[in-house]
Each structure stands twice: as C-alpha cells, then as structure tokens.
CSV table of C-alpha atoms in Angstrom, one decimal:
chain,number,residue,atom,x,y,z
T,1,MET,CA,55.0,89.5,164.7
T,2,SER,CA,52.5,92.0,163.7
T,3,ASN,CA,48.9,91.7,165.0
T,4,ILE,CA,46.8,91.6,161.7
T,5,ASN,CA,43.0,91.0,162.2
T,6,LYS,CA,41.1,92.8,159.5
T,7,SER,CA,38.2,90.6,159.1
T,8,THR,CA,36.7,87.2,159.6
T,9,ASN,CA,37.9,86.2,156.1
T,10,PRO,CA,41.4,84.6,155.9
T,11,LEU,CA,44.0,87.2,155.2
T,12,VAL,CA,46.2,84.8,153.2
T,13,SER,CA,44.8,82.1,150.6
T,14,ILE,CA,47.4,79.3,150.0
T,15,SER,CA,47.0,78.0,146.6
T,16,CYS,CA,48.3,74.1,146.3
T,17,LEU,CA,48.1,72.1,142.9
T,18,THR,CA,48.6,68.3,143.3
T,19,TYR,CA,48.4,65.3,141.0
T,20,ASN,CA,49.9,61.9,142.3
T,21,HIS,CA,51.9,63.3,145.1
T,22,ALA,CA,50.8,60.8,147.7
T,23,ASP,CA,54.7,60.3,148.6
T,24,TYR,CA,55.2,64.2,149.4
T,25,ILE,CA,51.7,65.8,150.1
T,26,GLU,CA,51.6,65.3,153.9
T,27,GLU,CA,54.9,67.2,154.1
T,28,ALA,CA,53.4,70.1,152.0
T,29,LEU,CA,50.3,70.0,154.3
T,30,ASN,CA,52.1,69.9,157.8
T,31,GLY,CA,54.0,73.0,156.3
T,32,PHE,CA,50.9,74.9,155.9
T,33,ILE,CA,49.4,73.8,159.3
T,34,LYS,CA,52.4,74.7,161.2
T,35,GLN,CA,52.4,78.4,160.1
T,36,GLU,CA,52.4,80.6,163.0
T,37,THR,CA,50.6,83.7,162.2
T,38,SER,CA,48.4,86.5,163.6
T,39,PHE,CA,45.9,86.2,161.0
T,40,LYS,CA,43.7,83.5,159.7
T,41,PHE,CA,44.4,81.6,156.2
T,42,GLU,CA,43.0,78.9,153.9
T,43,VAL,CA,44.6,76.2,151.9
T,44,LEU,CA,43.0,75.9,148.5
T,45,ILE,CA,44.0,72.5,147.2
T,46,HIS,CA,43.3,71.4,143.6
T,47,ASP,CA,43.5,67.6,143.3
T,48,ASP,CA,43.6,66.7,139.4
T,49,ALA,CA,42.1,63.2,140.0
T,50,SER,CA,45.0,61.7,141.5
T,51,THR,CA,45.2,57.9,141.4
T,52,ASP,CA,47.9,57.0,144.1
T,53,GLY,CA,46.0,57.8,147.3
T,54,THR,CA,46.7,61.6,147.3
T,55,GLU,CA,43.2,62.2,147.7
T,56,GLU,CA,42.7,60.0,150.7
T,57,ILE,CA,45.4,61.9,152.5
T,58,ILE,CA,44.0,65.3,151.8
T,59,ARG,CA,40.4,64.0,152.8
T,60,ALA,CA,42.1,63.2,156.2
T,61,TYR,CA,43.6,66.5,156.7
T,62,GLN,CA,40.1,68.1,155.6
T,63,GLN,CA,38.5,66.3,158.2
T,64,LYS,CA,41.2,67.3,161.1
T,65,TYR,CA,41.2,70.9,159.8
T,66,PRO,CA,37.9,71.9,158.1
T,67,GLN,CA,38.4,75.5,158.6
T,68,ILE,CA,41.6,75.5,156.9
T,69,ILE,CA,41.7,72.8,154.3
T,70,LYS,CA,39.5,73.7,151.2
T,71,PRO,CA,40.0,70.9,148.5
T,72,LEU,CA,38.6,70.7,145.1
T,73,TYR,CA,38.7,66.9,143.9
T,74,GLU,CA,38.6,66.3,140.0
T,75,LYS,CA,37.1,63.1,139.0
T,76,THR,CA,38.8,63.2,135.5
T,77,ASN,CA,42.3,64.7,134.8
T,78,GLN,CA,42.0,68.2,134.0
T,79,TRP,CA,45.7,68.8,132.8
T,80,ASN,CA,45.0,66.5,129.8
T,81,LYS,CA,42.0,68.7,128.9
T,82,GLY,CA,44.1,71.6,128.5
T,83,ARG,CA,42.4,73.1,131.9
T,84,ARG,CA,45.6,73.9,134.4
T,85,GLY,CA,46.9,76.1,137.0
T,86,SER,CA,45.8,77.8,140.0
T,87,ALA,CA,44.4,80.6,137.9
T,88,VAL,CA,41.8,78.3,136.6
T,89,PHE,CA,40.9,76.5,139.8
T,90,ASN,CA,42.3,78.0,142.9
T,91,PHE,CA,42.5,81.9,142.4
T,92,PRO,CA,38.7,82.3,141.6
T,93,ARG,CA,37.9,81.0,145.0
T,94,ALA,CA,40.6,82.6,147.1
T,95,ARG,CA,39.2,85.0,149.8
T,96,GLY,CA,42.4,86.4,151.1
T,97,GLU,CA,44.0,89.6,150.5
T,98,TYR,CA,47.2,87.7,149.7
T,99,ILE,CA,47.8,84.8,147.7
T,100,ALA,CA,50.7,82.1,148.8
T,101,LEU,CA,51.9,79.3,146.3
T,102,CYS,CA,53.1,75.8,147.0
T,103,GLU,CA,52.5,72.9,145.1
T,104,GLY,CA,52.0,69.4,146.6
T,105,ASP,CA,55.3,67.8,146.0
T,106,ASP,CA,57.0,71.0,147.5
T,107,TYR,CA,57.1,72.2,151.2
T,108,TRP,CA,57.7,75.0,153.6
T,109,THR,CA,60.2,74.7,156.3
T,110,ASP,CA,60.0,78.1,158.1
T,111,PRO,CA,56.8,78.1,160.4
T,112,LEU,CA,57.1,82.1,160.2
T,113,LYS,CA,57.1,82.3,156.5
T,114,LEU,CA,53.7,83.6,155.8
T,115,GLN,CA,53.9,86.0,158.7
T,116,LYS,CA,57.1,87.6,157.6
T,117,GLN,CA,56.0,87.9,154.0
T,118,VAL,CA,52.6,89.5,155.1
T,119,ASP,CA,54.4,92.0,157.4
T,120,PHE,CA,56.8,93.0,154.6
T,121,LEU,CA,53.9,93.5,152.2
T,122,GLU,CA,51.7,95.2,154.9
T,123,THR,CA,54.6,97.6,155.5
T,124,ASN,CA,55.6,98.2,151.9
T,125,LYS,CA,52.6,99.0,150.0
T,126,ASP,CA,54.6,99.9,146.7
T,127,PHE,CA,55.6,96.1,146.4
T,128,GLY,CA,53.1,93.6,145.1
T,129,THR,CA,55.2,90.4,145.5
T,130,HIS,CA,57.4,88.8,148.1
T,131,ALA,CA,59.7,85.8,147.2
T,132,HIS,CA,62.5,84.1,149.1
T,133,ASN,CA,65.2,81.6,148.7
T,134,VAL,CA,64.6,77.8,149.1
T,135,MET,CA,66.5,74.8,149.3
T,136,ILE,CA,66.5,72.2,146.4
T,137,THR,CA,66.2,68.9,147.9
T,138,GLY,CA,65.5,65.2,146.8
T,139,VAL,CA,66.7,63.4,143.8
T,140,GLU,CA,67.9,65.1,140.4
T,141,TYR,CA,69.3,62.9,137.7
T,142,ASP,CA,69.5,60.0,139.9
T,143,LYS,CA,71.5,61.8,142.6
T,144,THR,CA,70.6,63.2,145.8
T,145,VAL,CA,70.6,67.0,146.1
T,146,ASN,CA,70.4,69.6,148.8
T,147,ARG,CA,71.7,73.0,147.7
T,148,LEU,CA,70.5,76.6,147.5
T,149,TYR,CA,68.3,77.6,144.5
T,150,HIS,CA,70.1,80.8,144.5
T,151,ASN,CA,73.9,80.9,146.0
T,152,SER,CA,73.9,84.8,145.9
T,153,ASP,CA,73.3,86.2,149.4
T,154,TYR,CA,71.3,89.3,147.6
T,155,THR,CA,68.0,90.5,149.3
T,156,GLY,CA,66.4,93.6,147.6
T,157,GLU,CA,64.1,94.4,144.7
T,158,ILE,CA,64.0,92.2,141.7
T,159,THR,CA,63.4,94.3,138.6
T,160,LEU,CA,61.3,92.6,135.5
T,161,ASN,CA,64.6,93.2,133.7
T,162,LYS,CA,66.5,90.9,136.0
T,163,ILE,CA,63.8,88.3,135.7
T,164,ILE,CA,63.7,88.4,131.9
T,165,ASP,CA,67.5,87.8,132.1
T,166,GLY,CA,67.0,84.6,134.0
T,167,PHE,CA,66.3,85.3,137.6
T,168,ARG,CA,63.8,82.8,138.6
T,169,LEU,CA,61.4,83.0,141.5
T,170,PRO,CA,61.0,79.7,143.3
T,171,THR,CA,57.2,79.0,142.8
T,172,ASN,CA,56.8,77.7,146.5
T,173,SER,CA,58.2,80.9,147.9
T,174,ILE,CA,55.8,83.5,146.2
T,175,THR,CA,53.3,85.4,148.0
T,176,PHE,CA,51.4,88.3,146.2
T,177,ARG,CA,48.5,90.6,146.6
T,178,SER,CA,45.2,89.0,145.4
T,179,ASN,CA,44.1,92.4,143.6
T,180,LEU,CA,46.8,91.4,141.0
T,181,ILE,CA,45.0,88.4,140.1
T,182,SER,CA,43.0,90.4,137.5
T,183,LYS,CA,46.3,91.2,135.9
T,184,LEU,CA,47.3,87.5,135.5
T,185,PHE,CA,46.8,85.2,132.5
T,186,GLN,CA,44.8,87.9,130.4
T,187,GLU,CA,45.6,86.3,127.2
T,188,GLU,CA,44.7,82.7,126.3
T,189,TRP,CA,48.4,81.7,125.3
T,190,MET,CA,49.5,82.3,128.8
T,191,LEU,CA,47.7,79.0,130.0
T,192,LYS,CA,49.1,77.0,127.1
T,193,VAL,CA,52.9,77.4,127.7
T,194,ARG,CA,54.9,74.9,129.5
T,195,SER,CA,56.5,77.7,132.0
T,196,VAL,CA,53.2,78.8,133.6
T,197,ASP,CA,55.0,79.6,136.8
T,198,LYS,CA,57.5,81.8,134.9
T,199,CYS,CA,54.5,83.5,133.1
T,200,LEU,CA,52.9,84.3,136.4
T,201,TYR,CA,55.7,86.0,138.2
T,202,LEU,CA,56.9,87.8,134.7
T,203,THR,CA,53.3,89.2,134.8
T,204,LEU,CA,53.4,90.1,138.4
T,205,ALA,CA,56.6,92.0,137.9
T,206,ASN,CA,55.3,93.9,135.2
T,207,HIS,CA,52.4,95.3,137.4
T,208,ALA,CA,54.0,95.7,140.8
T,209,LYS,CA,57.6,95.7,142.5
T,210,VAL,CA,59.2,92.3,143.4
T,211,PHE,CA,61.0,91.9,146.6
T,212,PHE,CA,63.3,88.9,147.2
T,213,ASP,CA,64.5,87.7,150.6
T,214,ASP,CA,67.7,85.5,150.7
T,215,GLN,CA,66.2,83.7,153.9
T,216,VAL,CA,65.8,80.0,153.1
T,217,MET,CA,61.8,79.1,154.1
T,218,ALA,CA,61.0,76.3,152.0
T,219,SER,CA,62.0,73.2,150.1
T,220,TYR,CA,61.8,72.8,146.2
T,221,ARG,CA,61.7,69.1,145.8
T,222,LYS,CA,63.4,67.4,142.6
T,223,HIS,CA,61.9,63.6,141.9
T,224,PRO,CA,61.6,61.5,139.0
T,225,GLY,CA,57.9,62.2,138.7
T,226,GLY,CA,58.5,66.0,138.5
T,227,VAL,CA,58.5,68.1,135.4
T,228,VAL,CA,62.2,67.8,134.7
T,229,GLY,CA,62.9,64.8,137.1
T,230,SER,CA,63.9,62.5,134.0
T,231,TYR,CA,65.2,65.4,131.8
T,232,ASP,CA,68.5,63.3,130.6
T,233,SER,CA,66.3,60.6,129.4
T,234,TRP,CA,64.1,62.7,127.4
T,235,SER,CA,64.3,61.9,123.7
T,236,TYR,CA,65.8,64.4,121.0
T,237,GLU,CA,62.5,65.3,119.7
T,238,LYS,CA,61.1,66.1,123.2
T,239,HIS,CA,64.0,68.3,124.0
T,240,ILE,CA,63.5,70.2,120.6
T,241,LEU,CA,59.6,70.4,121.4
T,242,ILE,CA,60.6,72.0,125.1
T,243,HIS,CA,62.9,74.7,123.4
T,244,LYS,CA,60.2,75.5,120.8
T,245,ASN,CA,57.6,75.9,123.4
T,246,GLN,CA,60.2,78.6,125.1
T,247,ILE,CA,60.6,80.3,121.8
T,248,PHE,CA,56.7,80.4,121.7
T,249,PHE,CA,56.6,81.7,125.3
T,250,TRP,CA,59.3,84.6,124.8
T,251,LYS,CA,57.7,85.6,121.3
T,252,ASN,CA,54.3,86.1,123.0
T,253,PHE,CA,55.8,88.0,125.8
T,254,LYS,CA,57.7,90.1,123.3
T,255,THR,CA,54.3,91.3,121.9
T,256,TYR,CA,52.7,91.5,125.4
T,257,PHE,CA,55.4,93.7,126.8
T,258,PHE,CA,55.9,95.8,123.4
T,259,PRO,CA,57.7,98.1,122.8
T,260,LYS,CA,59.7,97.4,125.9
T,261,HIS,CA,62.2,94.7,126.7
T,262,GLN,CA,62.7,93.8,123.0
T,263,THR,CA,66.4,93.4,123.2
T,264,GLU,CA,66.5,91.3,126.4
T,265,ILE,CA,63.8,89.0,124.8
T,266,ASN,CA,65.5,88.9,121.6
T,267,LYS,CA,68.5,87.4,123.6
T,268,ASN,CA,66.3,84.7,125.4
T,269,ILE,CA,64.9,83.6,122.1
T,270,ALA,CA,68.4,83.4,120.4
T,271,LYS,CA,69.4,81.2,123.4
T,272,GLU,CA,66.8,78.9,122.7
T,273,HIS,CA,67.5,78.7,118.9
T,274,ASN,CA,71.1,78.2,120.1
T,275,LEU,CA,70.4,75.2,122.1
T,276,ILE,CA,68.0,73.7,119.4
T,277,ALA,CA,71.1,73.9,117.1
T,278,LEU,CA,73.5,72.5,119.5
T,279,LYS,CA,71.1,69.4,120.1
T,280,ALA,CA,70.9,69.1,116.3
T,281,LEU,CA,74.5,69.0,116.2
T,282,ARG,CA,74.9,66.0,118.5
T,283,ASN,CA,72.0,64.5,116.6
T,284,ARG,CA,73.6,65.0,113.4
T,285,SER,CA,70.6,66.7,112.1
T,286,TYR,CA,72.2,69.2,109.9
T,287,TRP,CA,69.4,70.9,108.4
T,288,THR,CA,67.9,71.6,111.7
T,289,LEU,CA,71.3,72.9,112.7
T,290,PHE,CA,71.7,75.2,109.9
T,291,LEU,CA,68.2,76.8,110.2
T,292,SER,CA,68.5,77.1,114.0
T,293,ALA,CA,72.0,78.9,113.3
T,294,LEU,CA,70.4,81.4,111.0
T,295,ARG,CA,67.5,82.0,113.4
T,296,THR,CA,70.2,82.5,116.5
T,297,ALA,CA,71.9,85.1,114.0
T,298,ARG,CA,68.7,86.8,113.6
T,299,TYR,CA,68.1,87.4,117.1
T,300,ASN,CA,71.5,88.0,118.8
T,301,LEU,CA,75.0,87.9,116.7
T,302,LYS,CA,77.0,87.4,120.2
T,303,ILE,CA,75.2,84.1,120.5
T,304,PHE,CA,75.4,83.3,117.1
T,305,ASN,CA,79.3,83.7,117.1
T,306,GLU,CA,79.4,81.7,120.2
T,307,LEU,CA,77.6,79.0,118.4
T,308,VAL,CA,80.1,79.0,115.5
T,309,SER,CA,83.0,78.8,117.8
T,310,GLN,CA,81.5,75.5,119.5
T,311,SER,CA,80.2,73.9,116.4
T,312,THR,CA,83.2,74.6,113.8
T,313,PRO,CA,85.7,72.3,115.6
T,314,ILE,CA,83.0,69.6,115.7
T,315,LEU,CA,81.9,69.8,112.2
T,316,SER,CA,85.7,70.0,111.0
T,317,LYS,CA,86.5,66.7,112.8
T,318,ARG,CA,83.5,65.2,111.5
T,319,PHE,CA,84.2,66.3,108.1
T,320,TYR,CA,87.7,65.0,108.3
T,321,ASN,CA,86.8,61.7,109.7
T,322,SER,CA,84.2,61.3,106.9
T,323,THR,CA,86.9,62.0,104.2
T,324,GLN,CA,89.2,59.8,105.7
T,325,SER,CA,86.6,57.1,105.7
T,326,PHE,CA,85.4,57.7,102.3
T,327,TYR,CA,89.2,57.5,101.2
T,328,LEU,CA,89.5,54.1,103.1
T,329,ARG,CA,86.4,52.7,101.6
T,330,PHE,CA,87.4,53.8,98.0
T,331,LYS,CA,90.7,52.4,98.5
T,332,ILE,CA,89.1,49.0,99.7
T,333,PHE,CA,86.8,49.1,96.8
T,334,GLY,CA,89.6,49.9,94.2
T,335,SER,CA,91.6,46.9,95.8
T,336,LYS,CA,89.0,44.5,95.2
T,337,ILE,CA,88.1,45.6,91.7
T,338,LYS,CA,91.9,45.4,90.9
T,339,GLN,CA,91.8,41.7,92.4
T,340,ARG,CA,88.5,40.9,90.3
T,341,PHE,CA,90.3,42.4,87.1
T,342,ILE,CA,93.4,40.3,87.8
T,343,SER,CA,91.3,37.0,88.6
T,344,LEU,CA,89.4,37.5,85.2
T,345,LEU,CA,92.6,38.1,83.2
T,346,GLY,CA,94.0,34.8,84.7
T,347,ILE,CA,91.0,32.9,83.6
T,348,ARG,CA,91.5,34.1,80.1
C-alpha cells in the first residue's frame, strides 16, 4: 500500500446517486466506510427526494461520519425535471484528484479497491481511468443471479474502439482523474440520453487511456426497481423507444467523434434498427419492420442480411398460414352460399 498524503483535502471523491434505495443504501455506505486507504476520501451523495426512508439512513451515517459523508438532499425529484447525474450534482463539489463512482443500490466488496486503483493511476500517468470486474448479484427476470460481469480473464488497456464495439465498464468499478471532468458532458444531448454511464466512459476513453483489471472488487445489483429490472414486462412501445434512444445516442456520438469511428458506430446503429425490426416482426407491425429493415441495410449490409435470414422463414410461414386460413374461410363461405341457394330453389 502506498503512502499518499498530498494535502488536507480528500484525494478521492466518491460520487453516489440514490433514489428510493432504502433496502440497499446501507450496503453501499458500508462498502465506502470500510475502504482501507493511506489517503483521505469523501462520499458525495445525491438523494433525489427519496420517499422510502433512504434519506433517514443517509442522515444516520452522516451523523456518525461527518468528515466523510457529504449528502445533498432534494426536496423535489430532479430526474423528472430533466436534471440528472453526477455531472450535475456531485462533480461540481468534488475536491478529490480522483472520482470514484457507485450508485446507491450497488456496493463495493474489496476494502482495498480504492487503494489499488489510486496506486495504479499514480504510477501510470498516461492512464486516465481505472475500472475492474464485478459480480452481478440480486434478482434478474425473477431469478436469483450471481455471475461475473465479464467472463474473460483479460487485464489491460481497453481501447475506445473496444468500448464502441460493446465492452461495458461497470459503473461502480470506475475511478478516473478529476481533471477529466471538464471533458465530460460538454454537449447538452449527453445528459438527455438514457445511457448516461456509457456516455461518460466513452468520453473518458476518448481523452485518456482506460485500464481494466479482471479482479472482482464490487457487486452490481439487479433488482425489480432497477433500470432494467422489469425488462421482460416492458411493452412493445417502450422497447421501441429504448432502441430509438440508443440510435439517438450513437448518431450524436458519430457526430461528436467525426471523422473517427464511423464504421463501428454505423454498425451499432444498424444493430438497433435490426432489433426494432425483429420486435416489429413479433408484434406484426409490418410497416415498422419494412422501414427498420431499410435503415438496417443503410448502415450495415451484413446485419441486414442476418435480419433477412431470421425474418424470411417467419414471414413465409405466416403467409402460408394466412393463405390457408383465407382458403378455408372462402370454402366455408362458398358452402354457405351454396346451401342458401339450394334452400331458395327448394322454396320455389
């Protein structure tokens, strides 16, 4: 463990966002307090007007650890007003040279997590962000889960291309240099997207190298009240809106990164149009299917060909069933007309 004591200010500012996390917030707070470090740290909590007792739990910890726990309590929910995220509420008041992230329903499991991350970043000045593997725990789609976030044993640099291609950094694993804050969320649309966390680490990776450690040092919790906890129960319309939001996300990043990474981002846009097409197919929304297929082809022909391969057998079967059903209905209708005609002749 290194002996880092640069000033009386905290070296690390932990940013924690919470809303109605009464069942989970103590585990998150304990994970912070139990960190064994050679430096000072602060915990910046933004409670977005919780109504379930979360605030009372935070206040108890604030009273017990007043030099560490620094809460901000909202009287009205800010998320619904479009004001959201650490960039709005926690980053402006951070005093540390490093920022660590963990939301109120997640928690850290390794008491040396912060020390390990800071030691790495202090030694490797060319890296701006350190992240690590976590366990996914809790309840997902009504089933108890306990699995690794990333199944590979890779440790090393994660390039921006790799992140664009789908490698996700668990939010509660991220620690980055606070001098990168000025690079984050520079454009208004970045705070309007659904994937704010992905927006954050894409931007971080664009401005400094990212290191990923396969050590498991935290848990990412799944639960029904989480962002995707009720994914299976979402309506067709909500699924479509989510994919449209992702298309908005990638189109804006395509402009932001221009002229770099166009091919990789076009592939991601095509994937989202492809998913809309497949959901439209299941929902028998054929006009949406047709338009989404055309858009998939526009951005990536390989993904379009995969869509054609998947949808053609289903459409053929439906067409066959429809023609058979039509033939049967026509036959029954003809039989009734025939019986009616015979009956009329009989009357005469």
